[in-house]
CSV table of C-alpha atoms and ligand atoms in Angstrom, one decimal:
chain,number,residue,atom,x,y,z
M,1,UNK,CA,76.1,136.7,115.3
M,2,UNK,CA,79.7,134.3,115.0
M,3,UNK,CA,79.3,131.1,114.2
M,4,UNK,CA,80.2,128.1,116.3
M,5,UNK,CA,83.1,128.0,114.1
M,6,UNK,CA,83.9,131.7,114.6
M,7,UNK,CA,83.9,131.7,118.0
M,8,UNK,CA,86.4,128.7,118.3
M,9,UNK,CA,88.8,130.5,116.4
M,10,UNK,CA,88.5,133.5,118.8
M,11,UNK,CA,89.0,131.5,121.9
M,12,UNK,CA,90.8,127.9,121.6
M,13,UNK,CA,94.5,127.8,120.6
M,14,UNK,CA,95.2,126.5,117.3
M,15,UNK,CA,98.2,124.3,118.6
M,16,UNK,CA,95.8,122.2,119.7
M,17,UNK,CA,93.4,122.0,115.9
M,18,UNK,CA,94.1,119.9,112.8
M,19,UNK,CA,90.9,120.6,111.0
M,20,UNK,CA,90.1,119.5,107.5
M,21,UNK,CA,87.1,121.3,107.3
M,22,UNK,CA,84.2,123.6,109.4
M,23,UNK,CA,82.9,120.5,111.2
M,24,UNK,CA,80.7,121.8,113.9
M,25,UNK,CA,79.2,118.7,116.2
M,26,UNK,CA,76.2,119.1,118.5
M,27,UNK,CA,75.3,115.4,119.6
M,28,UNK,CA,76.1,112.0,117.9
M,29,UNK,CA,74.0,108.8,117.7
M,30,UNK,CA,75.8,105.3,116.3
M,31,UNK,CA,78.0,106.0,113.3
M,32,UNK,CA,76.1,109.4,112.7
M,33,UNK,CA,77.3,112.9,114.1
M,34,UNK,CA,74.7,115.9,113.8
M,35,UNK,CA,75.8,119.6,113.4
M,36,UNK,CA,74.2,122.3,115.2
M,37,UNK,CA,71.2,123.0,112.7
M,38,UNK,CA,70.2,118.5,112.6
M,39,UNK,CA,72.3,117.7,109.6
M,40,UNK,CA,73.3,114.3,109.9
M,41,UNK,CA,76.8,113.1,109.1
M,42,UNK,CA,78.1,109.7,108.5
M,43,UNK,CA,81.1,109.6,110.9
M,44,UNK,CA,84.2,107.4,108.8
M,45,UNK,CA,86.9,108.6,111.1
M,46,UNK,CA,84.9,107.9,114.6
M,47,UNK,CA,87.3,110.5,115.9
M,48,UNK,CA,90.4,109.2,114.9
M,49,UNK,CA,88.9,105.9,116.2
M,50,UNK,CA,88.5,107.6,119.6
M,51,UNK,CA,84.8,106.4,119.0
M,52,UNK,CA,85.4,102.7,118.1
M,53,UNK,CA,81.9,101.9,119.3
M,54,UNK,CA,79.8,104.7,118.0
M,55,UNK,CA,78.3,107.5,119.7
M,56,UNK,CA,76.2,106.6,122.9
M,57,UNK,CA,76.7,103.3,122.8
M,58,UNK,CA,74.4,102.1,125.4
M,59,UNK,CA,77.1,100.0,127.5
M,60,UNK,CA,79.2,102.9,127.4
M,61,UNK,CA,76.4,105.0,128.8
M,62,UNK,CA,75.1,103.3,131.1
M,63,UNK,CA,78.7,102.2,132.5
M,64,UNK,CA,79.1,106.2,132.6
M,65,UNK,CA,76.3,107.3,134.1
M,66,UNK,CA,76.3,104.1,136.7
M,67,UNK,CA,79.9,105.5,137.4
M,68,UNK,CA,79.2,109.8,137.7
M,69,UNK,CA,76.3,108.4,140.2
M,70,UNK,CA,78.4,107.2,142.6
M,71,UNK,CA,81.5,109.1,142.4
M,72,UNK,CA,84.4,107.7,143.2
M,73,UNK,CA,86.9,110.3,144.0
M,74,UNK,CA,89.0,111.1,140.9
M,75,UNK,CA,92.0,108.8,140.1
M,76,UNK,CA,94.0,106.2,140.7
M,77,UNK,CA,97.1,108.3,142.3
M,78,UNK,CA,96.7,108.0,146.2
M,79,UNK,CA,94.2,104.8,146.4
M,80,UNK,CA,92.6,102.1,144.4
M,81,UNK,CA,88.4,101.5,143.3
M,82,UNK,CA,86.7,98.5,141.9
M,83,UNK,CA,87.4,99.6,138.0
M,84,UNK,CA,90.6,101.1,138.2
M,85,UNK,CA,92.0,97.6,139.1
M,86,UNK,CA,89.4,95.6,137.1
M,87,UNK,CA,90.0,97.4,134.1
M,88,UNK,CA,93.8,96.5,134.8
M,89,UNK,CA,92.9,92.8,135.6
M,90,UNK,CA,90.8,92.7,132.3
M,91,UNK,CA,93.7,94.0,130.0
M,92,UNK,CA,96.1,91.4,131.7
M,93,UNK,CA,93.5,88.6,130.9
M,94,UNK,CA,93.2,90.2,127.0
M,95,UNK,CA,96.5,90.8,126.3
M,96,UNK,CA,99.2,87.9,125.7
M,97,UNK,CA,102.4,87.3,127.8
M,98,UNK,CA,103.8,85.9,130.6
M,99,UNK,CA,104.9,86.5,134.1
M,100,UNK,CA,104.6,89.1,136.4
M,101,UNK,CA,102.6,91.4,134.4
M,102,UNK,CA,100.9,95.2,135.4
M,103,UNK,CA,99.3,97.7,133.7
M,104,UNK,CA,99.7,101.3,133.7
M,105,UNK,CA,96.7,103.2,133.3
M,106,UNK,CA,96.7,106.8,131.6
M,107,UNK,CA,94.6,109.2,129.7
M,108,UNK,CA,95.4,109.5,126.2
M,109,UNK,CA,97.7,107.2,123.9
M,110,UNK,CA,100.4,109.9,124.2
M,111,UNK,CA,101.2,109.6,127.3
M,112,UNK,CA,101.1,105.5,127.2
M,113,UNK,CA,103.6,105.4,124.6
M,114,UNK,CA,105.8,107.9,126.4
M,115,UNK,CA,105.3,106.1,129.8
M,116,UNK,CA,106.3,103.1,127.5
M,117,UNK,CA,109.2,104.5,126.1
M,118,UNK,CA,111.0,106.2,129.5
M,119,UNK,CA,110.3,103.0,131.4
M,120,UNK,CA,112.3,101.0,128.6
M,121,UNK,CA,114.9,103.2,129.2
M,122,UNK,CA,115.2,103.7,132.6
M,123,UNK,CA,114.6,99.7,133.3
M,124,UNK,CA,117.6,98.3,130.6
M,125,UNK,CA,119.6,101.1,132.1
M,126,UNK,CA,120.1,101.9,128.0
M,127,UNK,CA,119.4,105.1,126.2
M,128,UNK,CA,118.4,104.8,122.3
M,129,UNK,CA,115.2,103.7,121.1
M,130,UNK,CA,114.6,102.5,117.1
M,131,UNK,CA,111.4,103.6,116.1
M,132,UNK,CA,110.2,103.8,111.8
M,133,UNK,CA,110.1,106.8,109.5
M,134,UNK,CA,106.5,108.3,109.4
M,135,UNK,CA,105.4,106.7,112.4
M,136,UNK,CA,103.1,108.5,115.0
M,137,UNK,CA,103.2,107.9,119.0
M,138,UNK,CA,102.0,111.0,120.3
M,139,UNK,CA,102.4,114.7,120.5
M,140,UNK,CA,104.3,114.7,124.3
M,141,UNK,CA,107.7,113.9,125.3
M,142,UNK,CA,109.7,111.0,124.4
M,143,UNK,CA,106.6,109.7,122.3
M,144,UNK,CA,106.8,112.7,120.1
M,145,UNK,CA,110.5,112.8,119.9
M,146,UNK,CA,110.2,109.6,118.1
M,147,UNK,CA,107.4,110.3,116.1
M,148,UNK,CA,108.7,110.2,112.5
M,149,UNK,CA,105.5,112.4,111.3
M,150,UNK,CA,106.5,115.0,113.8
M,151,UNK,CA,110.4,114.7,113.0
M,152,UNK,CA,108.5,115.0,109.1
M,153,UNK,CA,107.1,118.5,110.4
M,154,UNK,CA,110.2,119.7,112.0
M,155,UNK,CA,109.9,119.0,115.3
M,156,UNK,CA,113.4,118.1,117.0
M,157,UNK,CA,113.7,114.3,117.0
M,158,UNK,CA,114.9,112.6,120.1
M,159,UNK,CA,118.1,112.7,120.8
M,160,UNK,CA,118.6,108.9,121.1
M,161,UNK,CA,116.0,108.0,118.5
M,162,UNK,CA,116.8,106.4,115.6
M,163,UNK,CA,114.5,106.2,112.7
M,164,UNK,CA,114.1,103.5,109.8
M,165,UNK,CA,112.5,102.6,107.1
M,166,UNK,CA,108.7,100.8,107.6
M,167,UNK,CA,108.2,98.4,105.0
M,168,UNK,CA,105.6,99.9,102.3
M,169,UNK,CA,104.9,97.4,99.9
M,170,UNK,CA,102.5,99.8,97.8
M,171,UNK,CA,105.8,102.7,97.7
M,172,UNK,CA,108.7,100.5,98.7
M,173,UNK,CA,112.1,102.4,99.8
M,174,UNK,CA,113.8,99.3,98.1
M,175,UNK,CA,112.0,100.1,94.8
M,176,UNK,CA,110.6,96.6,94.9
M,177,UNK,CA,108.1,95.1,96.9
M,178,UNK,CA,109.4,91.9,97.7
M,179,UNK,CA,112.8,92.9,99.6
M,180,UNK,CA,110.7,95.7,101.6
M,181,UNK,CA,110.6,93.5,104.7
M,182,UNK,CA,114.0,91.8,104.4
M,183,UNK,CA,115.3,96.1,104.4
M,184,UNK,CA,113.7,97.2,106.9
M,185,UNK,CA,114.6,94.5,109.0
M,186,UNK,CA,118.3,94.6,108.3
M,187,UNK,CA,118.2,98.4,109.0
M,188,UNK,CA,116.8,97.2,112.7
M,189,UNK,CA,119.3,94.6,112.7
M,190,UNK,CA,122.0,97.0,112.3
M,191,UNK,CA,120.8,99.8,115.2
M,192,UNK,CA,120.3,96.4,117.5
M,193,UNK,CA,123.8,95.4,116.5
M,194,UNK,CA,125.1,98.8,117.6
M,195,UNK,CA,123.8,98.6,121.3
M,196,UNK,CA,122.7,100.6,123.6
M,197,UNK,CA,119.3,100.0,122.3
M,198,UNK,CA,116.7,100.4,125.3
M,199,UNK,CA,113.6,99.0,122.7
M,200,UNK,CA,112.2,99.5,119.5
M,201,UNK,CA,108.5,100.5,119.4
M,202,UNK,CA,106.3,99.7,115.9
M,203,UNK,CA,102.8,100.2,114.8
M,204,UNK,CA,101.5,96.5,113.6
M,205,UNK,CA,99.7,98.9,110.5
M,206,UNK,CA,101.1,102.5,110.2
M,207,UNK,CA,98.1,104.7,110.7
M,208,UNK,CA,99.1,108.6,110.6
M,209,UNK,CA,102.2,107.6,108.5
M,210,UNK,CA,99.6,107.0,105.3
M,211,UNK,CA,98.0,103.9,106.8
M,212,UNK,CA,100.7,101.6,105.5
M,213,UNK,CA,99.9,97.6,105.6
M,214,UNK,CA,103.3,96.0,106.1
M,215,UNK,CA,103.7,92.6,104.5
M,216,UNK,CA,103.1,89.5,106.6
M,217,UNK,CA,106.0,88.7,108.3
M,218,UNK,CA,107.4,91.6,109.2
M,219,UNK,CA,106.1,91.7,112.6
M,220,UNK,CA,107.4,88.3,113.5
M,221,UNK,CA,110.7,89.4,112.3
M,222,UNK,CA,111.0,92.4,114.2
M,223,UNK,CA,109.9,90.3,117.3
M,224,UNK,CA,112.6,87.4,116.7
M,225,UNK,CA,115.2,89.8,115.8
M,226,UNK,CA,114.4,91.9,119.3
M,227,UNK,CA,114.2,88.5,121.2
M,228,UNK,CA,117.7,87.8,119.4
M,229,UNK,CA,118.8,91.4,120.8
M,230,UNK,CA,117.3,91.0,124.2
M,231,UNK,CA,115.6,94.5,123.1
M,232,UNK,CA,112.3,95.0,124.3
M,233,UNK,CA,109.6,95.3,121.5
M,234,UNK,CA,106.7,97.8,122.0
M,235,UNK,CA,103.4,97.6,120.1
M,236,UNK,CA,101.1,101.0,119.7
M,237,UNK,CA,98.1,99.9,119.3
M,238,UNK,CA,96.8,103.3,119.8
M,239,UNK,CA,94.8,103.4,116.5
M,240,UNK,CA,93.9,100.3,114.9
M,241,UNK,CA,94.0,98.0,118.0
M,242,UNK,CA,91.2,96.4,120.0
M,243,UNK,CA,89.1,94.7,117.3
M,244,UNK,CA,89.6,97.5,114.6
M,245,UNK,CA,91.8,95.0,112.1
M,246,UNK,CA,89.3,92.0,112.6
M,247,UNK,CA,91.0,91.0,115.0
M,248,UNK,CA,91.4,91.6,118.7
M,249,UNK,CA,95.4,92.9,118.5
M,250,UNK,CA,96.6,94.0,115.1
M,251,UNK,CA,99.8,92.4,116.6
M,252,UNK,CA,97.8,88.9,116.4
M,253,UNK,CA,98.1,88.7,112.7
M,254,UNK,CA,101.7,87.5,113.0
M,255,UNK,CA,101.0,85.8,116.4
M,256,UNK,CA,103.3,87.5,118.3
M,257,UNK,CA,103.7,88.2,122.1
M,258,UNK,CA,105.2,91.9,122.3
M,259,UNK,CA,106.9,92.8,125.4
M,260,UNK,CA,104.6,95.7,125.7
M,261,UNK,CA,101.3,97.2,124.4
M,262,UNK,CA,99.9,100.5,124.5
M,263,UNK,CA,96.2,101.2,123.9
M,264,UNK,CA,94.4,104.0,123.7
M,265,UNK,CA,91.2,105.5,122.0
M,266,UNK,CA,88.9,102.8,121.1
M,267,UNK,CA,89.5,102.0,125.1
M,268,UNK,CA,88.3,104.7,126.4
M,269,UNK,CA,84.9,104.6,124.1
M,270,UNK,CA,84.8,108.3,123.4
M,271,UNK,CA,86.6,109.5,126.7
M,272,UNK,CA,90.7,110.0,127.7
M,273,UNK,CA,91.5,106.3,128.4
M,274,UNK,CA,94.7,104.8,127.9
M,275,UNK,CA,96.9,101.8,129.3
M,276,UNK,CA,99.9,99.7,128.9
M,277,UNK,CA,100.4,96.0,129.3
M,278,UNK,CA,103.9,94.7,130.1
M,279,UNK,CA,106.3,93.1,133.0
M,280,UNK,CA,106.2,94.4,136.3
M,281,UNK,CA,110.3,94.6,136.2
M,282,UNK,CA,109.7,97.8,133.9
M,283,UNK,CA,106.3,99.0,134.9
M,284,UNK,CA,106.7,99.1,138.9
M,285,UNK,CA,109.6,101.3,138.8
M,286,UNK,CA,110.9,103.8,140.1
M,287,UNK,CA,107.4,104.6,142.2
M,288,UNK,CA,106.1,107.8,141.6
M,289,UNK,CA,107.7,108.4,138.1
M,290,UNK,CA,104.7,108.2,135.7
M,291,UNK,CA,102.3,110.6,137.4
M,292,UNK,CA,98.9,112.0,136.4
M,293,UNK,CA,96.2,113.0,138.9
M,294,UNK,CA,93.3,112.0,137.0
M,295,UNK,CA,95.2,108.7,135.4
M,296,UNK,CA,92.7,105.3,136.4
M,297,UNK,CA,89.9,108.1,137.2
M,298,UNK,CA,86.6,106.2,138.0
M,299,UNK,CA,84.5,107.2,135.0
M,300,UNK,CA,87.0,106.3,131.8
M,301,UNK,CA,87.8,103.1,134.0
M,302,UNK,CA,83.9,102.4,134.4
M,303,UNK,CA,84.0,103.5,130.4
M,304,UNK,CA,87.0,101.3,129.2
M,305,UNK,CA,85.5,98.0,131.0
M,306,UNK,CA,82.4,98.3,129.4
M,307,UNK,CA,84.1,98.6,126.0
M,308,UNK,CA,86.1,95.7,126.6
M,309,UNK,CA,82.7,93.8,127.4
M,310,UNK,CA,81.4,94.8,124.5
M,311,UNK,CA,84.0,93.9,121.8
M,312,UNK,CA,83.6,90.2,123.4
M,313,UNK,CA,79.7,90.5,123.4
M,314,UNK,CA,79.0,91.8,120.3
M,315,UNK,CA,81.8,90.5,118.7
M,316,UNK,CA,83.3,93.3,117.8
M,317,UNK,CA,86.5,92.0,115.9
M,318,UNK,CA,84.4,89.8,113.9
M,319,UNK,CA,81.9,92.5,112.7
M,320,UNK,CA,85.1,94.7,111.8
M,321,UNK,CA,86.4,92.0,110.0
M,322,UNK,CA,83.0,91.4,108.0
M,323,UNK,CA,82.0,95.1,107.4
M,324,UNK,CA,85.8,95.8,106.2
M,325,UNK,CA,85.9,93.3,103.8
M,326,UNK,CA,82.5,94.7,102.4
M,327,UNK,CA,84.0,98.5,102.7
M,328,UNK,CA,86.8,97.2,100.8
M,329,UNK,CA,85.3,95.3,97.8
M,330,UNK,CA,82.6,98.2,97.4
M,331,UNK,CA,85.9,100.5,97.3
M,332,UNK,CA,88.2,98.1,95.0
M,333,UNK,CA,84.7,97.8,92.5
M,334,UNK,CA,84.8,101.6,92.0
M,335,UNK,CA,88.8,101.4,91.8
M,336,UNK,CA,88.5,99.3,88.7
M,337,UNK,CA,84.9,100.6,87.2
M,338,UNK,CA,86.9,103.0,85.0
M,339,UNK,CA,84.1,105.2,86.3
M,340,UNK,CA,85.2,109.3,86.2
M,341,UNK,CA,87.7,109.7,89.3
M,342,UNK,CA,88.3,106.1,89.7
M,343,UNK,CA,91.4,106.9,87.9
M,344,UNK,CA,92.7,108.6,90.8
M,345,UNK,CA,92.5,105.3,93.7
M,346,UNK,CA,96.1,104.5,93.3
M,347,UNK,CA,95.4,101.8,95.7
M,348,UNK,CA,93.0,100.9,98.5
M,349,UNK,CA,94.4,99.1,101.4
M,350,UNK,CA,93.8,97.9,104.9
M,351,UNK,CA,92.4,95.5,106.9
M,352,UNK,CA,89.0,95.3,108.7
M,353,UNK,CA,88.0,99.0,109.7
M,354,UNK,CA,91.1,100.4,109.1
M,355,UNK,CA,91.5,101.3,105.5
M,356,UNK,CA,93.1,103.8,103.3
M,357,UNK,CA,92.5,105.0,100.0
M,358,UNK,CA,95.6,106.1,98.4
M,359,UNK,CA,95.1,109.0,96.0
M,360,UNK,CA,97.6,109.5,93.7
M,361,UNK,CA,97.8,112.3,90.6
M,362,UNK,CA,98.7,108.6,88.3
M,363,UNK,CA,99.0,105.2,89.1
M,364,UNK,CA,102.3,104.7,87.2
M,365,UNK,CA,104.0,107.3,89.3
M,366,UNK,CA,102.1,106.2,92.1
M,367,UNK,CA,102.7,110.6,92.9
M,368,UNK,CA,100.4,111.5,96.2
M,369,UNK,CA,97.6,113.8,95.2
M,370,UNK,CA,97.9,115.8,98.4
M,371,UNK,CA,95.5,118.4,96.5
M,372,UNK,CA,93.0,116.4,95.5
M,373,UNK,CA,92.6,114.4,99.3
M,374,UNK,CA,92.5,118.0,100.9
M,375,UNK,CA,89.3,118.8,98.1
M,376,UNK,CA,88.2,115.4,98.5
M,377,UNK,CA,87.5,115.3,102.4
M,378,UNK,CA,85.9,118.4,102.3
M,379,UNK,CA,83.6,117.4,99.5
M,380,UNK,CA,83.1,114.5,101.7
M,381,UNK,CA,81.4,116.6,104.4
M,382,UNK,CA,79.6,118.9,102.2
M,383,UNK,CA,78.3,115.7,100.9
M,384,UNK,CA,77.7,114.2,104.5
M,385,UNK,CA,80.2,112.4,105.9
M,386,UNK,CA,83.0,112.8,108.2
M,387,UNK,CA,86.6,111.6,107.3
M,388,UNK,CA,90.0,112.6,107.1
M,389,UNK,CA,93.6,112.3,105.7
M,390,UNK,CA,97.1,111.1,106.7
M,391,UNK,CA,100.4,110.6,105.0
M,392,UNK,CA,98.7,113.9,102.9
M,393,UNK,CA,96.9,111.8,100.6
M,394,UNK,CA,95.3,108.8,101.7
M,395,UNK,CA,91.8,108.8,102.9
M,396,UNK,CA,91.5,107.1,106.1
M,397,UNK,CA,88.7,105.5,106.8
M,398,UNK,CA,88.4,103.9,110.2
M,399,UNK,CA,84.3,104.5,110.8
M,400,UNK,CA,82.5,102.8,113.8
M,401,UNK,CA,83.2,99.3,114.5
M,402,UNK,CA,79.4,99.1,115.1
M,403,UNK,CA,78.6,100.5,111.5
M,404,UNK,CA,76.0,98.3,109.7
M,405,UNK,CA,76.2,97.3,105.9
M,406,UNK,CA,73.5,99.8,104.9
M,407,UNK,CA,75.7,102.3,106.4
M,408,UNK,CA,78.9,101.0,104.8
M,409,UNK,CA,77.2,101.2,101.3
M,410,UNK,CA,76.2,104.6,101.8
M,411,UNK,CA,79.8,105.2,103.1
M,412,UNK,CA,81.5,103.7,99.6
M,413,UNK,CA,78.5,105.9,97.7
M,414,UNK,CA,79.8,109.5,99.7
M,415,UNK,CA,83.3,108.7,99.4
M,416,UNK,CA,83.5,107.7,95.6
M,417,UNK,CA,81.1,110.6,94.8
M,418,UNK,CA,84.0,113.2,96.8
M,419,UNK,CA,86.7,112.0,94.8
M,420,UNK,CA,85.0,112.1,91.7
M,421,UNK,CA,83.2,115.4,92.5
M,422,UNK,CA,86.2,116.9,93.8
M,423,UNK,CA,88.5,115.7,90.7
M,424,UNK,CA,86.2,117.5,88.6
M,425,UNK,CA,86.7,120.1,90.5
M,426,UNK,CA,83.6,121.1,92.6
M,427,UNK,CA,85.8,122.4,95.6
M,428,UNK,CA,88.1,125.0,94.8
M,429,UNK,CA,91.0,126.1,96.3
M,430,UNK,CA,89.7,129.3,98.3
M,431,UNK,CA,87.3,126.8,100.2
M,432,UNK,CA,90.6,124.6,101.6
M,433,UNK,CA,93.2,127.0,102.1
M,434,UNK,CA,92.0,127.5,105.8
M,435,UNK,CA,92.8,124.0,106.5
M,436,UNK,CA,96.3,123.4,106.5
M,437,UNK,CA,95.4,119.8,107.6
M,438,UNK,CA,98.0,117.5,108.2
Q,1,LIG,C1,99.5,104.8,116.7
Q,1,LIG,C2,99.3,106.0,117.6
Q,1,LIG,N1,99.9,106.0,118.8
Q,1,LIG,C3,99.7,107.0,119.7
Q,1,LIG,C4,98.8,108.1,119.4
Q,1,LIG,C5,98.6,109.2,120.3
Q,1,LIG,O1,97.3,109.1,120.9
Q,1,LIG,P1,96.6,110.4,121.5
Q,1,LIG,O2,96.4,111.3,120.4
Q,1,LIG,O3,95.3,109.8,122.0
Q,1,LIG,O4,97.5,110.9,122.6
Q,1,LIG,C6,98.1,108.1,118.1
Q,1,LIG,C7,97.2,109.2,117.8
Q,1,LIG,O5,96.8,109.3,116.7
Q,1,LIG,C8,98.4,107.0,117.2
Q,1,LIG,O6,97.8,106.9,116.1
């Protein structure tokens, strides 16, 4: 009989896969996942931080259930319900600014950045939009078209997008660390200076792109130099937002007020929620222009409230901050324990939950051991955990925000063991080649 696995490649389009290796999930419980069969599964990737809380979380649940019990037609379209508009009430109250404020409420962090993106245009009346080399909004429209990982794959770049460089301190485009931020800013500086620029949209820590930590300071110069501009600055908060960095907004580390957020997965606590905060001059017009049926639909609403409750309750942002900093140490320790493999941890980086462990072939030339990431995420799930890579060789490892310190020391135990396991070679090549991966 055809495996799970079997069958999906017979039926479900491979546009839609990036798969790393034959995970096949049957249920999920916390930070574990369970394959068909009961092996457990530590999940370090929470689906792509889709699953910021877990799996089942029981304020999630019940908010679900509570929600499918009494339904409540299917969207936010043609007329309003209690959770649609609170959810948009509680993002105004979380999120920094002032004015007139709304909140556009969509399914997946795609379309908020692209909903972002067009209503920048349209609203300044101006066409070109800066956006940073390797950076990741989404996989439709305008928000792919200024994707730099999909311009990296080929992809046609927008026409009016302009890319520039993020500042890496680890790789720095300068060549030294310390004028990264100054660069990148002046490259900015000179688009602004140009004109016609409708906004510049930024991830606070570049996730896909290789999970890149920009120096402090960077943020709040982008921000004064678009205030300078009068360009509108966007902030994707898509992936590491929403408690994530050990903090509520990654954006807060530099304490600035961005014209307009976008959130997505964590929101939604494992289903398609997505929004984005910003002035009612650019979000209320034109009427009509931003349309999906099932956008505000009653269940992710009922879903994305009780994740926003939670985060305060439980004090999410705190916890990410404190497990992190544990994830990190245990990760650093093996880094410098000379220990077989440990050779290979070029650098580990991040902040709270969102950390990346940069594997490079030697840390003089810093070169990325695509290879060896590709061999060690696989080894990672033979071994029993879940996680994946960006940028082609750094481990990203973005677990539940709800991951407890036992956990986290049997996360640093799998992980070190892959890389070492997999330097040594226990994965060959035959076993990866299916997954092109990223
Ligand atoms: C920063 C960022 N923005 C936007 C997106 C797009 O989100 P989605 O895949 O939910 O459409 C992603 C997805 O990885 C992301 O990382």
């Amino acid at each position: 009989m055809a495996t799970l696995t079997e069958r999906d490649a017979a039926a479900v389009a491979g546009i839609e896969k990036l798969r790393f290796f034959p995970l096949e999930v049957e249920s999920g419980s916390g930070s574990w996942l369970t394959e068909p069969g009961g092996r457990r599964l530590l999940d370090l990737s929470a689906t792509w931080t889709a699953c910021g809380l877990g799996h089942g979380h029981p304020a999630v649940t019940e908010a679900i259930t509570k929600a499918a019990q009494r339904p409540a037609g299917a969207g936010g379209l043609s007329a309003v319900h209690p959770d649609s508009v609170g959810l948009a009430e509680d993002l105004l109250a979380l999120v920094p600014g002032s004015g007139e404020r709304r909140v556009y409420l969509g399914h997946a962090g795609s379309d908020a950045c692209d909903v972002a993106l067009r209503a920048c245009r349209h609203a300044t009346g101006r066409s070109r939009i800066v956006a940073f080399e390797h950076s990741y909004h989404g996989g439709v429209g305008v928000a792919m078209g200024v994707s730099g990982v999909h311009v990296d794959a080929g992809a046609p770049p927008d026409p009016a997008g302009v890319f520039v460089p993020f500042p890496d301190p680890y790789r720095p485009h300068t060549g030294d660390p310390a004028t990264v931020v100054a660069a990148s800013l002046a490259a900015v500086g000179e688009q602004l200076t140009m004109g016609d620029v409708a906004c510049v949209i930024v991830e606070a820590i570049q996730s896909d792109g290789g999970l890149v930590v920009p120096p402090d300071g960077f943020l709040s110069g982008l921000s004064e130099l678009c205030r300078r501009h009068g360009v509108l600055l966007i902030c994707d908060e898509v992936k590491v937002g929403l408690g994530r960095p050990g903090l509520l907004h990654s954006f807060d580390r530099d304490g600035i007020t961005p014209d307009l957020v976008a959130f997505g997965k964590t929101l939604g606590g494992g289903l398609p929620l997505s929004a984005v905060v910003g002035p009612a001059e650019i979000l209320d017009g034109p009427t009509a222009s931003a349309l999906l049926t099932t956008a505000g639909n009653p269940i992710c609403t009922a879903a994305g409230r009780a994740v926003l409750r939670t985060l305060e309750a439980e004090r999410i942002p705190e916890a990410a901050a404190e497990r992190g900093a544990q994830l990190m140490g245990l990760l650093d320790d093996f880094a410098g324990s000379g220990k077989a493999g440990s050779e290979f941890l070029g650098d580990v980086r991040g902040r709270g939950l969102a950390i990346g462990v940069d594997l490079v072939t030697d840390r003089d030339s810093k070169a990325r051991a695509d290879d060896l990431a590709r061999k060690a995420v696989y080894r990672a799930w033979q071994l029993g955990a879940v996680v994946y890579y960006v940028g082609g060789n750094v481990l990203e490892v973005t677990p539940p925000m709800i991951i407890s310190a036992d956990e986290v020391a049997q996360a640093a135990e799998v992980l070190t063991t892959a890389i070492s396991e997999a330097a040594d070679g226990l994965v060959t090549d035959e076993m990866v080649a299916p997954y092109a991966g990223w």
